[in-house]
Coordinates of C-alpha atoms in Angstrom, one line a residue:
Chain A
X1 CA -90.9 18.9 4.7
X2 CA -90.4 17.4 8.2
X3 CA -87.0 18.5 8.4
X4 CA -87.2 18.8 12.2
X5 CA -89.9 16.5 13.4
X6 CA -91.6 17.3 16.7
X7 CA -89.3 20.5 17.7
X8 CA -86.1 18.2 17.5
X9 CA -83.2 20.2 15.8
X10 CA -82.6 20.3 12.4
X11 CA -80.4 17.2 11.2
X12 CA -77.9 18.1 8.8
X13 CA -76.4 16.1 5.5
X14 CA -72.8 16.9 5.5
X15 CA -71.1 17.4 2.2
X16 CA -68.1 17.7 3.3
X17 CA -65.8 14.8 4.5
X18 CA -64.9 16.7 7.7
X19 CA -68.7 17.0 8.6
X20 CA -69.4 13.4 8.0
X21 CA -67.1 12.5 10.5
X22 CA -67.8 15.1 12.9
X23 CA -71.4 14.0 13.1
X24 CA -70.5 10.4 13.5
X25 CA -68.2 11.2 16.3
X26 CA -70.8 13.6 17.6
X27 CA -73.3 11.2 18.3
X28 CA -71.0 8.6 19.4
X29 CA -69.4 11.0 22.2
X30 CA -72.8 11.7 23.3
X31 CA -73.6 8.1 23.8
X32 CA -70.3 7.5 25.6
X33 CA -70.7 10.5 27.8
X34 CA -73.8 8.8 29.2
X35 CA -72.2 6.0 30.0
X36 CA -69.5 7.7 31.7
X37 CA -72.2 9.2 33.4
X38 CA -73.7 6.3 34.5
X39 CA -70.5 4.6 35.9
X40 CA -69.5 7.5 37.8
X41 CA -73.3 7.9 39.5
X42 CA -73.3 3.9 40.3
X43 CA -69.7 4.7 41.7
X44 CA -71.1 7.4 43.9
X45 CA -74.0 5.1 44.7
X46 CA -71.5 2.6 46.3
X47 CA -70.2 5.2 48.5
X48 CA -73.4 6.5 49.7
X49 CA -74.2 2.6 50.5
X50 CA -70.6 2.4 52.2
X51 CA -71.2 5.8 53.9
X52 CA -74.7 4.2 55.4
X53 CA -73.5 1.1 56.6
X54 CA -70.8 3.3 58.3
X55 CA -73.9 5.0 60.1
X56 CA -75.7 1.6 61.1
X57 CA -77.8 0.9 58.7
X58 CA -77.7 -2.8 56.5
X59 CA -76.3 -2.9 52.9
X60 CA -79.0 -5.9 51.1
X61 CA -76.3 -8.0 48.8
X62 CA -78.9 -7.2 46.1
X63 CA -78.2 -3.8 46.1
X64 CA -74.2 -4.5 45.8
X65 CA -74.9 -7.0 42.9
X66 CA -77.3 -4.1 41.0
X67 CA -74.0 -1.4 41.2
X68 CA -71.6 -4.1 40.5
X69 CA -74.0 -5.6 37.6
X70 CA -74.8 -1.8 36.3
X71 CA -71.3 -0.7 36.4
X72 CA -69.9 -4.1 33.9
X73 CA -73.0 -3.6 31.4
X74 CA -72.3 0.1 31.2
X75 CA -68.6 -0.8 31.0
X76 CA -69.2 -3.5 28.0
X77 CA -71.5 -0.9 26.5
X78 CA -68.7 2.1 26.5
X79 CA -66.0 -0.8 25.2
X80 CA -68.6 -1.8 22.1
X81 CA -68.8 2.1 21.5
X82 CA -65.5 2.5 21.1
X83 CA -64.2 -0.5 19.4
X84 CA -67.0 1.0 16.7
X85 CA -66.0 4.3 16.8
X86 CA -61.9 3.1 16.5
X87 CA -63.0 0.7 13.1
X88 CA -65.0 3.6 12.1
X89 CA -61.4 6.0 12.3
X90 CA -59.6 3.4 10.7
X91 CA -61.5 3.6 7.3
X92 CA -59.9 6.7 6.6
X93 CA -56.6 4.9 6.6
X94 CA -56.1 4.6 2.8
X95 CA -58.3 5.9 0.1
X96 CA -58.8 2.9 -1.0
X97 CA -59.1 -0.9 0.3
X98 CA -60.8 -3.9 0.8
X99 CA -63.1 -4.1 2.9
X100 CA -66.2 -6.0 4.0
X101 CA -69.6 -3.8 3.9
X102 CA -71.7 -5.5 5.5
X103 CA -70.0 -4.8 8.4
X104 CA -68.6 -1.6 7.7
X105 CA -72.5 -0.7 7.1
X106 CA -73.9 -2.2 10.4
X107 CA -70.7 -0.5 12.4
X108 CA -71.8 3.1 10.8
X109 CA -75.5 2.2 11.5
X110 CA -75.0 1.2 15.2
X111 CA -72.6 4.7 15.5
X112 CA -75.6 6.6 14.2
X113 CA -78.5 4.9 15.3
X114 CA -79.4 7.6 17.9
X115 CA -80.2 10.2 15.3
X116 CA -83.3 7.7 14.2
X117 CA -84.1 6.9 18.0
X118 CA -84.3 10.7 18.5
X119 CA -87.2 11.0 15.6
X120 CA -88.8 8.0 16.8
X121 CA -88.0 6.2 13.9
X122 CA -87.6 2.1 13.8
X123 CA -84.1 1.5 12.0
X124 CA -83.7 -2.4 11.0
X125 CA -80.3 -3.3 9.1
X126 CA -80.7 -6.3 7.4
X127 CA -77.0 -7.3 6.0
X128 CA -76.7 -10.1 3.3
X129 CA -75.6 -13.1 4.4
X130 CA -72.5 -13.7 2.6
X131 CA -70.0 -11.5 3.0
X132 CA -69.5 -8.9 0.1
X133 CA -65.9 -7.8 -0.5
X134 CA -65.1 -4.5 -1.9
X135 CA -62.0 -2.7 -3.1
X136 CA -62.8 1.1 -2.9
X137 CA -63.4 3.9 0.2
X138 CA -65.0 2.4 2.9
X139 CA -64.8 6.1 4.3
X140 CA -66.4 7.9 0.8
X141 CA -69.3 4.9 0.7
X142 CA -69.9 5.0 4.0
X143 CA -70.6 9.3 3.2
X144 CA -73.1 8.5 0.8
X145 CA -74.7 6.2 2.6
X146 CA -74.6 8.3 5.5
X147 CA -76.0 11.1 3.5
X148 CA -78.9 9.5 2.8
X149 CA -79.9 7.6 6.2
X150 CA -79.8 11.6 7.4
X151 CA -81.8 12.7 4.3
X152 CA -84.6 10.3 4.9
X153 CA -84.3 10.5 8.2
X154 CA -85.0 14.3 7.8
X155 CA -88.5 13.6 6.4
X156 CA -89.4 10.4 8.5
X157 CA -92.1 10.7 10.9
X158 CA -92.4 9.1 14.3
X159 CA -93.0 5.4 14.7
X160 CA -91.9 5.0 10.6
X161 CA -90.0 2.2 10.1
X162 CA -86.2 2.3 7.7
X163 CA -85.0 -0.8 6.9
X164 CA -81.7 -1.2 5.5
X165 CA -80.6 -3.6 3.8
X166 CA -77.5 -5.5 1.3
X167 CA -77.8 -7.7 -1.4
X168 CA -76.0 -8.1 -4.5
X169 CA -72.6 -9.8 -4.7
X170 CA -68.6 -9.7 -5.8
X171 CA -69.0 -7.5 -9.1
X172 CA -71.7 -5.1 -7.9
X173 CA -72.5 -4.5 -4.4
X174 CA -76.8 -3.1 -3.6
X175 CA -77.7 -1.4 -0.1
X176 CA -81.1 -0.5 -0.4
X177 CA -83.0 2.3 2.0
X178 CA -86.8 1.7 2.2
X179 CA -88.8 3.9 4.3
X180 CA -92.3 2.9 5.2
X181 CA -95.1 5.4 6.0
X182 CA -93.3 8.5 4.9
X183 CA -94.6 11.8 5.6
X184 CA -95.8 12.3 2.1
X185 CA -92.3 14.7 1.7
X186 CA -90.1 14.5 -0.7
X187 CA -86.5 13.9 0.9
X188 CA -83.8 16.2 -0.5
X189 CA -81.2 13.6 -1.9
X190 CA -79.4 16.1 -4.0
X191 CA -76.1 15.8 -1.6
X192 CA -76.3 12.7 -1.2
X193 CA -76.4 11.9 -4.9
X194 CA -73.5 14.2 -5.7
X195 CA -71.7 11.9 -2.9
X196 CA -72.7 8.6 -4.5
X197 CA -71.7 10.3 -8.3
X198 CA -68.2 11.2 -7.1
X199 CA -67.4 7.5 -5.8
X200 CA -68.9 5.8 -8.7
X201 CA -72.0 4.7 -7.0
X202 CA -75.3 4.8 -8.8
X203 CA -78.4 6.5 -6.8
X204 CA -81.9 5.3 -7.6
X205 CA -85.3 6.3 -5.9
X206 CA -88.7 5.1 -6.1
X207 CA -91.9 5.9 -4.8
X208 CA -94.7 3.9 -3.6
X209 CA -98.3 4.5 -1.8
X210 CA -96.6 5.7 1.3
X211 CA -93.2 3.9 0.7
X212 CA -89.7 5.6 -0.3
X213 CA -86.8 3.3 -1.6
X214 CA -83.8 4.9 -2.1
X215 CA -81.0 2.2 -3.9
X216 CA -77.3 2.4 -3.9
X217 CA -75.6 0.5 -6.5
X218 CA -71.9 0.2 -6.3
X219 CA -69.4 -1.4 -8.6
X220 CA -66.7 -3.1 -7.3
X221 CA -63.2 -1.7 -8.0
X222 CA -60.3 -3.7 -9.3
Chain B
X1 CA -88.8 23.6 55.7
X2 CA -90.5 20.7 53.2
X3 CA -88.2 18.4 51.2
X4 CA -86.8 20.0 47.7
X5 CA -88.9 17.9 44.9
X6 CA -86.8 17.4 41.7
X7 CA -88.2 15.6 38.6
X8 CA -85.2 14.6 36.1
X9 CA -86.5 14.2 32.2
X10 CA -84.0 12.0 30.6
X11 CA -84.4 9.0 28.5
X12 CA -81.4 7.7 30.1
X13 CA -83.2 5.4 32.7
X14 CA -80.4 4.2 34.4
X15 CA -78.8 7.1 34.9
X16 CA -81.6 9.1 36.3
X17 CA -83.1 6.5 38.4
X18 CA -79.8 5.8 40.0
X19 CA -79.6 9.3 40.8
X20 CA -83.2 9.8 42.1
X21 CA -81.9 7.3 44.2
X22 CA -78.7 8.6 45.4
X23 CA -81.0 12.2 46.0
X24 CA -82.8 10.0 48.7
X25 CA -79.9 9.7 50.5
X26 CA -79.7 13.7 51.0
X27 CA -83.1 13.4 52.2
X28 CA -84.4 15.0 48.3
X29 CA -87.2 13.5 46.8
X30 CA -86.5 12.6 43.3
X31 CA -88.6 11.3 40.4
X32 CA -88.1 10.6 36.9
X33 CA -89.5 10.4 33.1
X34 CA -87.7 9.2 30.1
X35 CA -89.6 11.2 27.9
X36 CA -91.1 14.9 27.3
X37 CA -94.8 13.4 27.0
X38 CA -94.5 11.3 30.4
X39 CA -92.8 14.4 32.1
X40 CA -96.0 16.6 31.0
X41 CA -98.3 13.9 32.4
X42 CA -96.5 13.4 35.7
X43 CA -96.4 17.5 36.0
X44 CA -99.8 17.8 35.7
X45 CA -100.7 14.7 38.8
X46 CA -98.2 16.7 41.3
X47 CA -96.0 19.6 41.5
X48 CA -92.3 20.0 41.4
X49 CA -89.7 22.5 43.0
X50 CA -87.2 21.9 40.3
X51 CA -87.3 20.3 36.6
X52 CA -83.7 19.0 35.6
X53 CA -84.6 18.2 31.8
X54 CA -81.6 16.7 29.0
X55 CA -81.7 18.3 25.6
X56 CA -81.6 15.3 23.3
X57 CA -85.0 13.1 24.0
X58 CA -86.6 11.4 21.8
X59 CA -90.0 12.6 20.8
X60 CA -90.5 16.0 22.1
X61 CA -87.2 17.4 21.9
X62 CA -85.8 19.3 25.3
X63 CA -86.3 22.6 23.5
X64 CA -90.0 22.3 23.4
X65 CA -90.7 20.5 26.3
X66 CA -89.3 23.3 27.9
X67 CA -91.4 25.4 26.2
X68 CA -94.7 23.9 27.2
X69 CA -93.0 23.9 30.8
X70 CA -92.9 27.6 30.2
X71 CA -96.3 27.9 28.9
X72 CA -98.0 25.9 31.5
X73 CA -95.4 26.7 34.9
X74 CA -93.7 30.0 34.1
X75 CA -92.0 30.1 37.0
X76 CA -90.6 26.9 37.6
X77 CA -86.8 26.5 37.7
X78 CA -85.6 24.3 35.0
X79 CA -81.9 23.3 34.8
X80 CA -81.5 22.2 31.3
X81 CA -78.2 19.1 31.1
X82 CA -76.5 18.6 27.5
X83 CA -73.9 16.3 26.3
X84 CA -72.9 18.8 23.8
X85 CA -69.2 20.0 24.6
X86 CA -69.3 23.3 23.6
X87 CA -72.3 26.1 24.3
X88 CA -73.1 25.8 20.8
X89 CA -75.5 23.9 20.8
X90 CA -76.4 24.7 24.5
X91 CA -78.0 27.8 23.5
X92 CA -81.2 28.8 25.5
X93 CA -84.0 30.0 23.7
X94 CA -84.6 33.4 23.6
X95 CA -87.2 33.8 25.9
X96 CA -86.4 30.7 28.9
X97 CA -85.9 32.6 32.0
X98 CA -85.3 30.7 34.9
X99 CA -83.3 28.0 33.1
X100 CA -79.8 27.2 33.0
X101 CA -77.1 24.7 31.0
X102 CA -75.5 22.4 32.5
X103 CA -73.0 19.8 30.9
X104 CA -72.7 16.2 31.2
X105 CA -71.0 14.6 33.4
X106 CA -72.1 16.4 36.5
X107 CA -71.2 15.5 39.5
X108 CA -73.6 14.8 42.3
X109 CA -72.9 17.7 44.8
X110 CA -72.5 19.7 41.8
X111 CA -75.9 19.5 40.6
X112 CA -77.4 19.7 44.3
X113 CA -75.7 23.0 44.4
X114 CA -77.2 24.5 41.1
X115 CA -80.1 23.1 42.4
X116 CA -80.3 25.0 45.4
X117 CA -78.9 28.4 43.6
X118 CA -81.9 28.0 41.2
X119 CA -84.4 28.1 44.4
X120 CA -82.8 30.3 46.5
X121 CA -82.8 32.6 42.6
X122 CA -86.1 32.4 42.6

């Protein structure tokens, strides 16, 4: 099993509700602390440029409109964060309600996406193009589907491709996982089925020559 | 006294090449690689007083590119920079002498001065 692939630690598939959103948050906060990072370095750069022009030397307007440009890209990039991470929290507001999955899907995917970039791994969300309108947990589906993105992540090798994608409509809603050139390993879905059981959602996999597809079928609620 | 050399492994590009450039200023010559692979490679054309290396890369993780630093430079100081906010996850391997955790953000000066305390350590 390539449960940590090339030395990378071990990715774990929460069962519990408190983990799922403790590794969401986790890799958000990392991303964010980068670009806190970044603003305050650029910041500093400006003072160093300030500091020699004090000492006779020329400040190029290029180089004031690369901090300036670098400071509002890394600003709009923490803002996207989190706005995500915020409509992220807010699913937990009720146990149930309506709510739109293909983008409550592309929101958890964007959130999480650095756990595939970390194993190399090519993640391609491919939402349907209407909208499909669900009455259930957005918090509980989003579990299960985060359970498996982690469990096929955990056997995915570098430069595999996971596509993601939504189809299906009002009464029954289908996200579908396929993972192309697998490492041959069989991933360890047994949390993430147990997850997709307790909300009513079906599980299916199927194997091909070097192809996993993992399907999530869930019925609509009332 | 030569000019400290630092090479920063982080596959944050902006950051690192914004403070390879801010290094230049203090008269420290600073170089970078967003990955554990072009680290190695840039290692073996030229030779470093310092490694600053982030845990989370993609590819080779920080752990075991500090473990083939180890292999192949024994001695070199590495200061090892995490996002993680707890030591947790920070935890050095076992056998990484000459390597210390650092958290992110660090300021500047900050850095400079672990830098330093790594050297003069060694």
């Amino acid at each position: 099993m390539t449960d940590s692939p090339r030395g990378s630690r071990p990715l774990s598939v929460p069962e519990e509700p408190i983990a799922f959103f403790g590794a969401v948050t986790a890799a958000t906060t990392h991303d964010l602390n980068n670009v806190i990072s970044i603003i305050d370095q650029t910041a500093g750069l400006l003072e160093d440029l300030v500091f020699a022009a004090e000492n006779g030397s020329s400040i190029e307007i290029e180089q004031l409109s690369r901090v300036s440009e670098s400071i509002q890209r890394q600003t709009r990039r923490g803002i996207a964060t989190i706005k995500r991470l915020n409509r992220f929290a807010h699913t937990t507001d009720e146990p149930t309600l309506e709510f739109e999955l293909n983008e409550t899907l592309e929101n958890l995917l964007v959130l999480v996406q650095r756990l595939a970039d970390r194993r190399e791994v090519d993640l391609k969300v491919t939402p349907r193009h209407e909208p499909i309108k669900l009455t259930a947990s957005p918090f509980l589906i989003q579990h299960a589907i985060f359970a498996v993105y982690a469990s096929l992540l955990r056997v995915s090798e570098a430069g595999t491709e996971l596509s993601v994608s939504v189809s299906g409509g009002a009464a029954a809603a289908v996200v579908t996982f396929d993972l192309g050139s697998a490492s041959g390993a069989s991933p360890d879905l047994t949390v993430a089925q147990s997850l997709a059981e307790s909300v009513g959602m079906r599980l299916e996999t199927e194997s091909g020559v070097d192809t996993l597809t993992v399907t999530l079928y869930i019925e609509n609620g009332p | 006294m030569s000019r400290m050399s630092v090479l920063f492994i982080d596959d944050e590009e902006e950051l690192v090449s914004t403070l390879v450039e801010r290094l230049a200023y203090r008269d420290i010559e600073a170089d970078y690689a967003v990955d554990g692979e072009q680290a190695l490679a840039k290692m073996h054309e030229r030779s470093y007083d310092i490694i600053i290396l982030d845990l989370k890369l993609p590819g080779m993780s920080g752990t075991e590119v500090l473990a083939q630093i180890r292999r192949e430079w024994p001695d070199l100081p590495v200061l090892m920079i995490t996002g993680h906010g707890s030591a947790g996850e920070a935890q050095a391997p076992p056998s990484a002498p000459k390597c210390e955790y650092l958290q992110k953000p660090i300021g500047l000066e900050q850095l400079i001065k672990k830098m330093e305390e790594a050297l003069v350590s060694e």
